Coordinates of C-alpha atoms in Angstrom, one line a residue:
Chain A
X1 CA 0.0 0.1 0.0
X2 CA 1.1 3.6 0.4
X3 CA 0.7 6.6 -2.0
X4 CA 0.0 5.7 -5.5
X5 CA 0.4 8.1 -8.4
X6 CA -3.0 8.0 -9.9
X7 CA -5.4 10.2 -11.8
X8 CA -7.9 10.9 -9.1
X9 CA -9.5 14.0 -10.8
X10 CA -9.8 12.2 -14.3
X11 CA -11.5 9.3 -12.6
X12 CA -13.8 11.5 -10.7
X13 CA -15.0 13.3 -13.8
X14 CA -15.1 10.1 -15.9
X15 CA -17.3 8.7 -13.3
X16 CA -19.6 11.7 -13.5
X17 CA -19.9 11.3 -17.4
X18 CA -21.0 7.6 -16.5
X19 CA -23.6 9.0 -14.1
X20 CA -21.9 8.0 -10.8
X21 CA -20.8 10.5 -8.1
X22 CA -17.7 9.2 -6.3
X23 CA -15.6 9.9 -3.4
X24 CA -12.6 8.4 -1.6
X25 CA -12.7 6.6 1.7
X26 CA -9.7 6.4 4.0
X27 CA -8.7 2.7 4.7
X28 CA -7.3 3.7 7.9
X29 CA -9.7 6.0 9.7
X30 CA -12.8 5.8 7.4
X31 CA -13.2 9.4 6.7
X32 CA -14.4 10.2 3.3
X33 CA -13.1 13.0 0.9
X34 CA -15.6 14.4 -1.4
X35 CA -14.7 15.8 -3.9
X36 CA -12.0 13.1 -3.9
X37 CA -8.4 13.8 -3.2
X38 CA -5.1 11.8 -3.1
X39 CA -4.5 11.5 0.7
X40 CA -6.9 11.7 3.7
X41 CA -7.0 15.0 5.3
X42 CA -8.3 13.6 8.7
X43 CA -5.6 11.0 9.4
X44 CA -3.0 11.5 6.6
X45 CA -3.0 8.0 5.3
X46 CA -2.5 7.5 1.6
X47 CA -4.5 4.2 1.3
X48 CA -7.9 5.4 -0.1
X49 CA -10.7 3.4 -1.7
X50 CA -13.2 4.6 -4.2
X51 CA -16.8 4.8 -3.1
X52 CA -19.9 5.8 -4.7
X53 CA -21.5 8.6 -2.8
X54 CA -25.1 8.2 -1.5
X55 CA -26.0 11.7 -3.2
X56 CA -27.7 12.8 0.2
X57 CA -26.9 15.9 2.1
X58 CA -28.1 18.7 4.2
X59 CA -28.1 22.5 3.4
X60 CA -26.7 24.3 6.5
X61 CA -26.5 27.9 5.3
X62 CA -27.0 29.9 2.0
X63 CA -27.0 33.2 0.4
X64 CA -28.8 34.5 -2.5
X65 CA -26.8 35.6 -5.8
X66 CA -26.5 39.3 -6.3
X67 CA -24.9 41.8 -8.6
X68 CA -21.2 40.7 -8.2
X69 CA -22.0 37.0 -7.7
X70 CA -24.3 36.4 -10.5
X71 CA -22.6 35.0 -13.5
X72 CA -23.9 34.6 -17.2
X73 CA -22.4 31.0 -17.3
X74 CA -24.7 30.0 -14.5
X75 CA -28.0 31.3 -16.1
X76 CA -29.1 27.9 -17.2
X77 CA -29.2 26.6 -13.6
X78 CA -31.4 29.4 -12.0
X79 CA -32.8 29.6 -9.4
X80 CA -29.9 28.8 -7.4
X81 CA -28.3 29.8 -4.1
X82 CA -24.7 29.5 -2.8
X83 CA -24.9 27.1 0.0
X84 CA -22.9 25.0 2.6
X85 CA -23.8 21.5 2.4
X86 CA -22.9 18.6 4.5
X87 CA -23.1 15.4 2.7
X88 CA -24.3 12.0 4.3
X89 CA -20.8 10.5 4.3
X90 CA -19.4 13.6 6.4
X91 CA -17.6 16.1 4.3
X92 CA -19.0 19.6 4.0
X93 CA -18.6 21.7 0.9
X94 CA -19.6 25.1 -0.6
X95 CA -22.1 24.1 -3.4
X96 CA -24.6 25.5 -5.6
X97 CA -28.2 24.5 -4.5
X98 CA -31.2 24.8 -6.8
X99 CA -34.9 25.3 -5.7
X100 CA -34.7 28.5 -3.4
X101 CA -35.7 32.0 -4.5
X102 CA -36.6 35.3 -3.1
X103 CA -40.2 34.0 -2.4
X104 CA -39.4 31.0 -0.3
X105 CA -36.0 32.3 1.1
X106 CA -37.4 33.1 4.5
X107 CA -39.4 29.9 4.7
X108 CA -36.2 27.8 4.0
X109 CA -34.1 29.8 6.2
X110 CA -36.3 29.0 9.2
X111 CA -36.3 25.4 8.4
X112 CA -32.4 25.0 8.1
X113 CA -31.0 22.3 7.9
X114 CA -33.1 21.0 5.0
X115 CA -32.4 17.9 2.9
X116 CA -30.8 18.2 -0.3
X117 CA -29.4 15.6 -3.0
X118 CA -26.7 15.8 -5.4
X119 CA -27.5 16.2 -9.3
X120 CA -25.0 15.8 -12.1
X121 CA -25.4 18.7 -14.6
X122 CA -23.5 19.1 -18.0
X123 CA -21.2 22.1 -18.5
X124 CA -19.0 23.0 -21.4
X125 CA -17.1 19.8 -22.2
X126 CA -17.4 18.1 -18.7
X127 CA -20.0 17.5 -15.9
X128 CA -20.2 18.9 -12.4
X129 CA -22.2 18.2 -9.3
X130 CA -24.8 20.7 -7.9
X131 CA -27.7 20.0 -5.2
X132 CA -31.5 20.2 -5.4
X133 CA -33.9 20.6 -2.5
X134 CA -35.4 17.3 -1.8
X135 CA -39.2 17.2 -2.6
X136 CA -41.4 17.9 0.5
Chain V
X1 CA -17.7 20.0 9.6
X2 CA -14.4 19.0 7.9
X3 CA -11.5 18.7 10.5
X4 CA -8.7 21.3 10.1
X5 CA -5.1 20.0 10.8
X6 CA -3.5 22.0 13.6
X7 CA 0.1 23.3 14.0
X8 CA 2.0 24.2 17.1
X9 CA 4.4 27.1 16.9
X10 CA 7.8 27.3 18.3
X11 CA 9.6 30.4 19.6
X12 CA 11.8 32.3 17.1
X13 CA 15.4 31.5 17.5
X14 CA 16.0 35.1 18.2
X15 CA 13.7 38.1 18.7
X16 CA 13.0 40.3 15.6
X17 CA 11.8 43.9 15.5
X18 CA 10.5 46.2 12.8
X19 CA 12.8 49.4 12.6
X20 CA 11.7 51.0 9.5
X21 CA 8.5 51.3 7.4
X22 CA 7.7 53.1 4.2
X23 CA 4.3 53.5 2.3
X24 CA 3.4 55.1 -1.1
X25 CA 0.1 56.9 -1.3
X26 CA -2.7 54.4 -2.5
X27 CA -4.0 55.8 -5.6
X28 CA -5.1 55.3 -9.1
X29 CA -2.1 56.4 -10.9
X30 CA -3.5 56.9 -14.2
X31 CA -6.2 59.4 -12.9
X32 CA -3.5 62.1 -12.1
X33 CA -1.1 63.4 -14.7
X34 CA 1.6 63.6 -11.9
X35 CA 1.5 59.9 -11.1
X36 CA 0.3 58.5 -14.7
X37 CA 3.1 56.1 -15.9
X38 CA 4.6 55.3 -12.5
X39 CA 6.2 51.8 -12.8
X40 CA 6.9 49.0 -10.5
X41 CA 10.5 50.0 -9.8
X42 CA 9.3 53.5 -8.9
X43 CA 6.6 52.6 -6.6
X44 CA 8.5 49.6 -5.0
X45 CA 11.8 51.6 -4.8
X46 CA 10.0 54.6 -3.2
X47 CA 8.4 52.5 -0.5
X48 CA 11.7 50.5 0.0
X49 CA 13.8 53.6 0.4
X50 CA 11.2 55.3 2.6
X51 CA 11.5 52.2 5.0
X52 CA 15.4 52.5 4.8
X53 CA 15.3 56.2 5.6
X54 CA 12.8 55.6 8.4
X55 CA 15.2 52.9 9.9
X56 CA 18.2 55.2 9.5
X57 CA 20.0 52.8 7.2
X58 CA 21.3 52.7 3.6
X59 CA 20.9 50.0 1.1
X60 CA 24.4 48.5 1.7
X61 CA 23.2 47.7 5.3
X62 CA 20.3 45.5 4.0
X63 CA 21.3 41.8 3.5
X64 CA 18.3 40.6 1.5
X65 CA 15.0 41.6 0.4
X66 CA 11.5 40.0 -0.3
X67 CA 9.2 41.1 -3.0
X68 CA 5.5 40.6 -3.0
X69 CA 3.1 41.1 -5.8
X70 CA -0.3 39.4 -6.1
X71 CA -0.8 39.2 -9.9
X72 CA 2.8 40.0 -11.5
X73 CA 2.2 38.2 -14.8
X74 CA -1.1 39.8 -15.7
X75 CA -0.7 43.3 -14.4
X76 CA 3.0 43.9 -14.8
X77 CA 3.9 41.2 -17.4
X78 CA 6.6 39.7 -15.1
X79 CA 7.1 36.3 -13.7
X80 CA 10.3 37.1 -11.6
X81 CA 9.3 40.7 -10.3
X82 CA 11.9 40.8 -7.8
X83 CA 14.5 40.9 -10.4
X84 CA 12.7 43.6 -12.5
X85 CA 12.7 46.0 -9.4
X86 CA 15.9 44.9 -7.8
X87 CA 18.0 47.8 -9.2
X88 CA 15.8 50.7 -8.4
X89 CA 16.8 51.3 -4.7
X90 CA 20.4 50.8 -4.6
X91 CA 20.7 47.0 -3.8
X92 CA 22.0 45.9 -7.1
X93 CA 23.3 42.3 -6.7
X94 CA 21.9 41.5 -3.3
X95 CA 19.7 38.4 -2.9
X96 CA 15.9 38.4 -3.2
X97 CA 12.9 36.2 -3.7
X98 CA 9.4 36.9 -4.9
X99 CA 6.3 35.7 -3.2
X100 CA 2.7 35.9 -4.0
X101 CA -0.3 35.1 -1.8
X102 CA -2.8 37.4 -3.3
X103 CA -4.4 39.7 -0.9
X104 CA -2.5 38.3 2.0
X105 CA 0.8 38.8 0.4
X106 CA 1.8 41.8 2.5
X107 CA 1.1 40.2 5.8
X108 CA 3.1 37.1 4.7
X109 CA 6.0 39.5 3.7
X110 CA 6.4 40.4 7.2
X111 CA 6.6 36.5 8.0
X112 CA 9.2 36.1 5.4
X113 CA 11.4 38.7 6.6
X114 CA 11.0 37.7 10.4
X115 CA 11.9 34.1 9.4
X116 CA 15.0 35.2 7.6
X117 CA 16.4 37.2 10.5
X118 CA 15.1 34.8 13.2
X119 CA 16.8 31.9 11.5
X120 CA 20.2 33.9 12.1
X121 CA 21.1 33.7 8.3
X122 CA 20.5 37.7 7.9
X123 CA 20.7 40.6 10.2
X124 CA 18.8 43.3 8.3
X125 CA 16.2 42.4 5.8
X126 CA 13.8 44.4 3.7
X127 CA 10.3 43.2 2.7
X128 CA 8.3 45.0 0.3
X129 CA 5.2 44.8 -1.8
X130 CA 3.7 46.5 -4.9
X131 CA 0.6 46.2 -6.9
X132 CA -0.9 47.9 -9.9
X133 CA -4.4 47.1 -9.3
X134 CA -5.7 49.9 -11.6
X135 CA -3.0 50.5 -14.2
X136 CA -1.6 47.5 -15.9
X137 CA 0.9 47.0 -18.7
X138 CA 0.1 45.4 -22.1
X139 CA 3.7 43.7 -22.4
X140 CA 4.5 45.2 -25.8
X141 CA 5.4 48.7 -24.6
X142 CA 7.6 50.1 -21.9
X143 CA 6.3 49.9 -18.5
X144 CA 5.3 53.6 -18.0
X145 CA 2.8 53.0 -20.8
X146 CA -0.3 51.5 -19.0
X147 CA -4.0 51.0 -19.2
X148 CA -6.9 51.0 -17.0
X149 CA -7.6 47.6 -15.4
X150 CA -11.4 47.9 -15.3
X151 CA -13.7 46.2 -12.7
X152 CA -15.0 43.6 -15.1
X153 CA -11.5 42.6 -16.2
X154 CA -10.4 42.5 -12.7
X155 CA -13.3 40.2 -11.7
X156 CA -12.5 37.9 -14.6
X157 CA -8.8 37.7 -13.5
X158 CA -9.8 36.7 -9.8
X159 CA -10.8 33.3 -11.1
X160 CA -7.0 32.5 -11.0
X161 CA -7.0 32.5 -7.3
X162 CA -9.5 29.5 -7.2
X163 CA -8.8 25.9 -7.5
X164 CA -9.4 24.5 -11.0
X165 CA -10.0 21.1 -10.3
X166 CA -13.2 21.3 -8.2
X167 CA -13.8 24.8 -7.0
X168 CA -14.2 26.8 -10.1
X169 CA -16.4 23.8 -11.8
X170 CA -18.7 23.7 -8.8
X171 CA -19.2 27.4 -9.2
X172 CA -19.7 28.2 -5.4
X173 CA -16.6 28.8 -3.6
X174 CA -15.7 32.0 -5.7
X175 CA -19.2 33.4 -4.9
X176 CA -20.2 32.6 -1.5
X177 CA -17.1 33.9 0.3
X178 CA -18.2 37.6 0.0
X179 CA -21.2 36.7 2.3
X180 CA -20.1 33.7 4.1
X181 CA -18.8 35.7 7.2
X182 CA -22.1 37.8 7.5
X183 CA -24.3 34.7 7.0
X184 CA -22.3 32.7 9.5
X185 CA -22.5 35.5 12.0
X186 CA -26.2 36.3 11.4
X187 CA -27.2 32.6 12.0
X188 CA -24.9 32.2 15.0
X189 CA -25.9 35.3 16.8
X190 CA -29.5 35.8 15.5
X191 CA -29.0 39.0 13.8
X192 CA -31.7 40.2 11.2
X193 CA -30.7 41.2 7.7
X194 CA -31.2 45.0 8.6
X195 CA -29.0 44.7 11.7
X196 CA -26.3 43.3 9.7
X197 CA -26.6 46.1 6.9
X198 CA -26.6 48.9 9.7
X199 CA -23.4 47.2 11.1
X200 CA -21.6 47.2 7.8
X201 CA -22.8 50.7 7.0
X202 CA -21.4 52.0 10.3
X203 CA -18.3 50.0 9.7
X204 CA -17.8 51.9 6.4
X205 CA -18.4 55.2 8.0
X206 CA -16.1 54.7 10.9
X207 CA -13.3 53.6 8.6
X208 CA -13.7 56.4 6.3
X209 CA -13.3 58.9 9.0
X210 CA -9.8 57.7 9.6
X211 CA -8.9 57.3 6.0
X212 CA -9.6 61.1 5.3
X213 CA -7.2 62.0 7.9
X214 CA -4.6 59.8 6.3
X215 CA -2.7 61.5 3.4
X216 CA -1.8 58.2 1.9
X217 CA -5.4 57.0 1.6
X218 CA -7.3 56.9 -1.6
X219 CA -10.4 58.4 -0.2
X220 CA -10.5 62.0 0.5
X221 CA -14.2 62.5 1.6
X222 CA -16.2 61.3 4.5
X223 CA -19.5 59.7 3.8
X224 CA -21.2 62.7 5.6
X225 CA -19.7 64.8 3.1
X226 CA -20.5 62.8 0.0
X227 CA -24.1 62.4 1.4
X228 CA -24.5 66.2 1.5
X229 CA -23.2 66.6 -1.9
X230 CA -25.9 64.4 -3.2
X231 CA -28.6 66.1 -1.2
X232 CA -28.9 63.9 1.8
X233 CA -28.6 65.4 5.4
X234 CA -28.9 62.0 6.9
X235 CA -25.7 59.9 6.1
X236 CA -27.6 56.7 6.9
X237 CA -30.4 57.6 4.5
X238 CA -27.7 58.1 1.7
X239 CA -25.9 54.9 2.8
X240 CA -29.1 52.9 2.2
X241 CA -30.0 54.7 -1.0
X242 CA -29.3 53.6 -4.6
X243 CA -26.1 55.7 -4.3
X244 CA -24.8 52.8 -2.3
X245 CA -26.5 49.7 -3.7
X246 CA -26.5 46.2 -2.5
X247 CA -23.8 44.3 -4.3
X248 CA -23.8 40.9 -2.7
X249 CA -26.3 39.1 -0.3
X250 CA -25.0 41.5 2.5
X251 CA -22.4 43.8 1.0
X252 CA -23.3 47.3 -0.4
X253 CA -20.6 49.1 -2.6
X254 CA -19.4 50.6 0.6
X255 CA -18.4 47.3 1.9
X256 CA -16.3 46.3 -1.2
X257 CA -12.5 47.2 -1.8
X258 CA -11.4 50.3 -3.5
X259 CA -8.8 48.7 -5.9
X260 CA -5.9 50.8 -6.6
X261 CA -2.0 51.1 -7.1
X262 CA 0.4 51.3 -4.3
X263 CA 3.5 49.8 -2.6
X264 CA 4.7 49.5 1.1
X265 CA 7.7 48.2 2.7
X266 CA 9.4 47.4 6.2
X267 CA 12.9 46.7 7.5
X268 CA 13.5 44.1 10.2
X269 CA 16.6 43.3 12.4
X270 CA 17.4 41.4 15.5
X271 CA 15.8 43.1 18.4
X272 CA 19.0 43.4 20.3
X273 CA 20.5 45.5 17.3
X274 CA 17.7 48.0 17.0
X275 CA 19.6 50.7 18.8
X276 CA 22.6 50.3 16.4
X277 CA 20.4 51.7 13.7
X278 CA 17.7 53.9 15.1
X279 CA 16.8 55.9 18.4
X280 CA 13.2 55.0 17.8
X281 CA 11.8 52.0 19.7
X282 CA 11.7 48.7 17.8
X283 CA 8.4 47.1 17.0
X284 CA 8.9 43.4 18.2
X285 CA 7.2 40.8 16.1
X286 CA 5.9 38.3 18.8
X287 CA 4.4 35.8 16.6
X288 CA 2.6 34.9 13.5
X289 CA -0.1 32.2 13.2
X290 CA -0.9 30.8 9.9
X291 CA -3.6 28.7 8.2
X292 CA -5.1 28.1 4.7
X293 CA -8.3 26.9 3.7
X294 CA -9.3 26.3 0.1
X295 CA -12.5 28.1 -1.2
X296 CA -14.5 24.9 -1.7
X297 CA -14.3 24.4 2.1
X298 CA -17.1 26.0 4.4
X299 CA -16.5 29.0 6.4
X300 CA -13.0 29.7 5.0
X301 CA -12.5 33.1 6.8
X302 CA -13.8 32.1 10.2
X303 CA -12.2 28.7 10.7
X304 CA -8.9 29.9 9.2
X305 CA -8.8 32.8 11.5
X306 CA -9.6 30.8 14.4
X307 CA -6.8 28.4 13.8
X308 CA -4.2 31.2 12.9
X309 CA -5.3 33.3 16.1
X310 CA -5.1 30.1 18.3
X311 CA -1.5 29.5 17.2
X312 CA -0.4 33.0 17.8
X313 CA -2.0 33.3 21.3
X314 CA -0.7 29.9 22.2
X315 CA 2.8 30.8 21.2
X316 CA 3.1 34.4 22.7
X317 CA 1.0 33.9 25.8
X318 CA -0.7 37.4 24.9
X319 CA -4.2 37.8 26.2
X320 CA -7.0 39.2 24.1
X321 CA -7.5 42.0 26.6
X322 CA -3.9 43.2 26.0
X323 CA -4.6 44.1 22.4
X324 CA -4.8 47.8 22.0
X325 CA -5.5 48.2 18.2
X326 CA -6.6 45.8 15.4
X327 CA -6.2 45.6 11.7
X328 CA -8.2 43.2 9.5
X329 CA -7.7 42.8 5.7
X330 CA -11.3 43.7 4.8
X331 CA -11.7 43.7 1.1
X332 CA -15.1 42.4 2.4
X333 CA -15.8 44.8 5.2
X334 CA -17.3 42.1 7.2
X335 CA -13.9 40.9 8.1
X336 CA -13.5 43.7 10.7
X337 CA -16.3 42.0 12.8
X338 CA -15.2 38.5 12.1
X339 CA -11.4 39.0 12.9
X340 CA -12.0 41.4 15.9
X341 CA -14.4 38.8 17.6
X342 CA -12.3 35.7 16.9
X343 CA -9.2 37.6 18.2
X344 CA -11.3 38.4 21.4
X345 CA -10.7 42.2 20.7
X346 CA -14.6 42.6 20.7
X347 CA -16.9 40.3 22.8
X348 CA -18.2 37.4 21.0
X349 CA -21.8 38.0 19.6
X350 CA -21.7 41.6 20.7
X351 CA -19.1 43.1 18.5
X352 CA -21.5 44.4 15.9
X353 CA -22.9 46.9 18.6
X354 CA -19.4 48.5 18.8
X355 CA -19.3 49.4 15.1
X356 CA -22.8 50.8 15.2
X357 CA -21.8 53.0 18.3
X358 CA -18.6 54.2 16.6
X359 CA -16.3 52.6 19.0
X360 CA -14.1 51.0 16.4
X361 CA -13.2 54.4 14.6
X362 CA -9.8 55.8 15.2
X363 CA -11.0 58.0 17.9
X364 CA -13.0 55.3 19.6
X365 CA -12.0 52.9 22.5
X366 CA -11.5 49.9 20.3
X367 CA -9.9 51.3 17.2
X368 CA -9.9 49.0 14.0
X369 CA -8.3 49.7 10.7
X370 CA -7.4 53.4 11.6
X371 CA -6.1 53.9 8.0
X372 CA -9.6 53.1 6.7
X373 CA -8.8 49.5 5.5
X374 CA -9.4 48.3 2.0
X375 CA -12.7 50.0 1.5
X376 CA -11.4 53.4 2.4
X377 CA -7.6 53.3 2.5
X378 CA -7.7 51.4 -0.7
X379 CA -6.5 47.9 -1.9
X380 CA -3.3 47.5 -3.9
X381 CA -3.7 43.9 -3.4
X382 CA -0.1 42.6 -2.3
X383 CA 0.8 45.9 -0.7
X384 CA -2.3 46.3 1.5
X385 CA -1.1 44.1 4.3
X386 CA 2.2 45.8 4.5
X387 CA 0.4 49.2 4.4
X388 CA -1.4 48.0 7.5
X389 CA 1.8 47.1 9.1
X390 CA 3.1 50.6 8.1
X391 CA 0.0 52.1 9.9
X392 CA 0.2 49.9 13.1
X393 CA 3.9 50.8 13.6
X394 CA 3.1 54.5 13.1
X395 CA 0.2 54.2 15.6
X396 CA 2.4 52.4 17.9
X397 CA 5.1 55.1 17.8
X398 CA 2.4 58.0 18.1
X399 CA 3.2 59.4 14.7
X400 CA -0.1 59.3 13.2
X401 CA -1.1 62.9 13.7
X402 CA -4.7 63.8 13.3
X403 CA -5.7 60.1 13.2
X404 CA -3.7 59.0 16.2
X405 CA -5.7 56.9 18.4
X406 CA -6.4 58.2 22.0
X407 CA -4.2 55.6 23.9
X408 CA -0.8 54.9 22.7
X409 CA -1.1 51.2 21.5
X410 CA 1.5 49.0 22.8
X411 CA 0.2 45.7 21.3
X412 CA -1.2 45.4 17.9
X413 CA -3.1 42.4 16.3
X414 CA -3.3 42.2 12.5
X415 CA -5.2 39.5 10.7
X416 CA -4.3 38.9 7.2
X417 CA -6.6 37.2 4.6
X418 CA -6.4 36.6 1.0
X419 CA -5.7 34.1 -2.0
X420 CA -8.7 31.8 -1.5
X421 CA -7.5 31.7 1.2
X422 CA -4.4 32.4 3.4
X423 CA -5.0 33.5 6.9
X424 CA -2.3 35.1 9.2
X425 CA -2.7 36.3 12.8
X426 CA 0.2 38.7 13.7
X427 CA 1.0 40.2 17.1
X428 CA 3.3 43.2 17.4
X429 CA 4.5 44.8 20.6
X430 CA 6.6 47.9 21.2
X431 CA 10.0 46.5 22.5
X432 CA 11.2 47.7 25.9

């Protein structure tokens, strides 16, 4: 075992193209890295295995887009917010979350944390992951 | 939440003090015929030589220099910018190195210099930073021929501080951080949107009052004066009007940086050698805590500041109540609140009231960013942290004139932030 020179990033994006959202689990301490990286940031062990993510998460905090944070290239995924999401396997990330707008902002804020799930969306030549609010 | 790896700092091998500081005006050089066409060598050289003059030394006394610039390739068309300025302040041939940590560069510039002296390798080290945040070269003409770096082009260039593996592609990290501190604070302490808005507006007003008394600051008018010019007797009414629009979820225009051109520098030496160069008291660098947190990680500023601050308090034994003055790199003005509470300079959950009551202005009892910070002094990205070090040293010597704080500060806390993101917590103390 020990560190291996491997294409973690390419594997992750290839898996997205195949419809699978994957992370890496530490064989020593069990911590999960998502999105995946080479070595475990919890215990420092380099022995990691690929796992398929459950896709489930909780939205902990969010902010609406505004003048300097709206981007033309994000128009196709409106309405969205910029959120902090903790996924079921443990890691937390900053992530785009769809399904919140000015009308339901206050209602969702009052309910936080709320359940969200991962969605693979196409971009220009690759795919990425955003989150959608779970149906109530 | 994702765990953060922690570091224990060890004492410097020898104590190091700042003996000289220099700073150029922070300005948009192209807007004034007298400054249009200034180059990297001239700005850096000016700040560097001012620092040497302040320290009472000549270039031959300096053993080595550090050079910081946030965006040298795009703004200056240089990859090794330390070399291109190295003959502009009398140090031809001396060793140097360039470093670049975006908006945190100026704070880490002090770290580099202190480490170089603390290690014993050098006795006298200069550390300077320069940035043309408004006037950039095109690379095909001499460096005095420059053009405006407009807001949209600047915004486009900012993507280069973000990870291009996941963060840019997930689209959130580069866009949430403007508001993350404010949202985190509101949720933790139960503030309404309006209370946060009022807090950030007062923060801007307080900072501007100090900046207009600093001849080096880019801002020349208080918000009260600007409000009157636009027909408002009530400055708060002006600050909430369309003249000061909401630019992000929490930040109005008054809460965003004023990008500009500028340079700043300092000289450090072993504390035991200070009297060999200057009659002024040295400003000892007690310690510097560091953390980094990549922009895809939640609460970058909060968690990074907590860790850097923990390190420096643990190393130095300094207590938060000993801090007399605080500087926070506030290209998002919310940073004043976040840094001041994490440093224990303002009480947790109550700090926002200090801003509303004006207590954090230069003439208040809890002065913060007496030079006006990034939203009023200006933001020449790499140079800003060093400009804060300049201001802290000047305040600690009692040399700030009209903007001098009421009680001569003995201990200063500076919180560096930038580069998506580096965090640094620095404690300075007037050497006995």
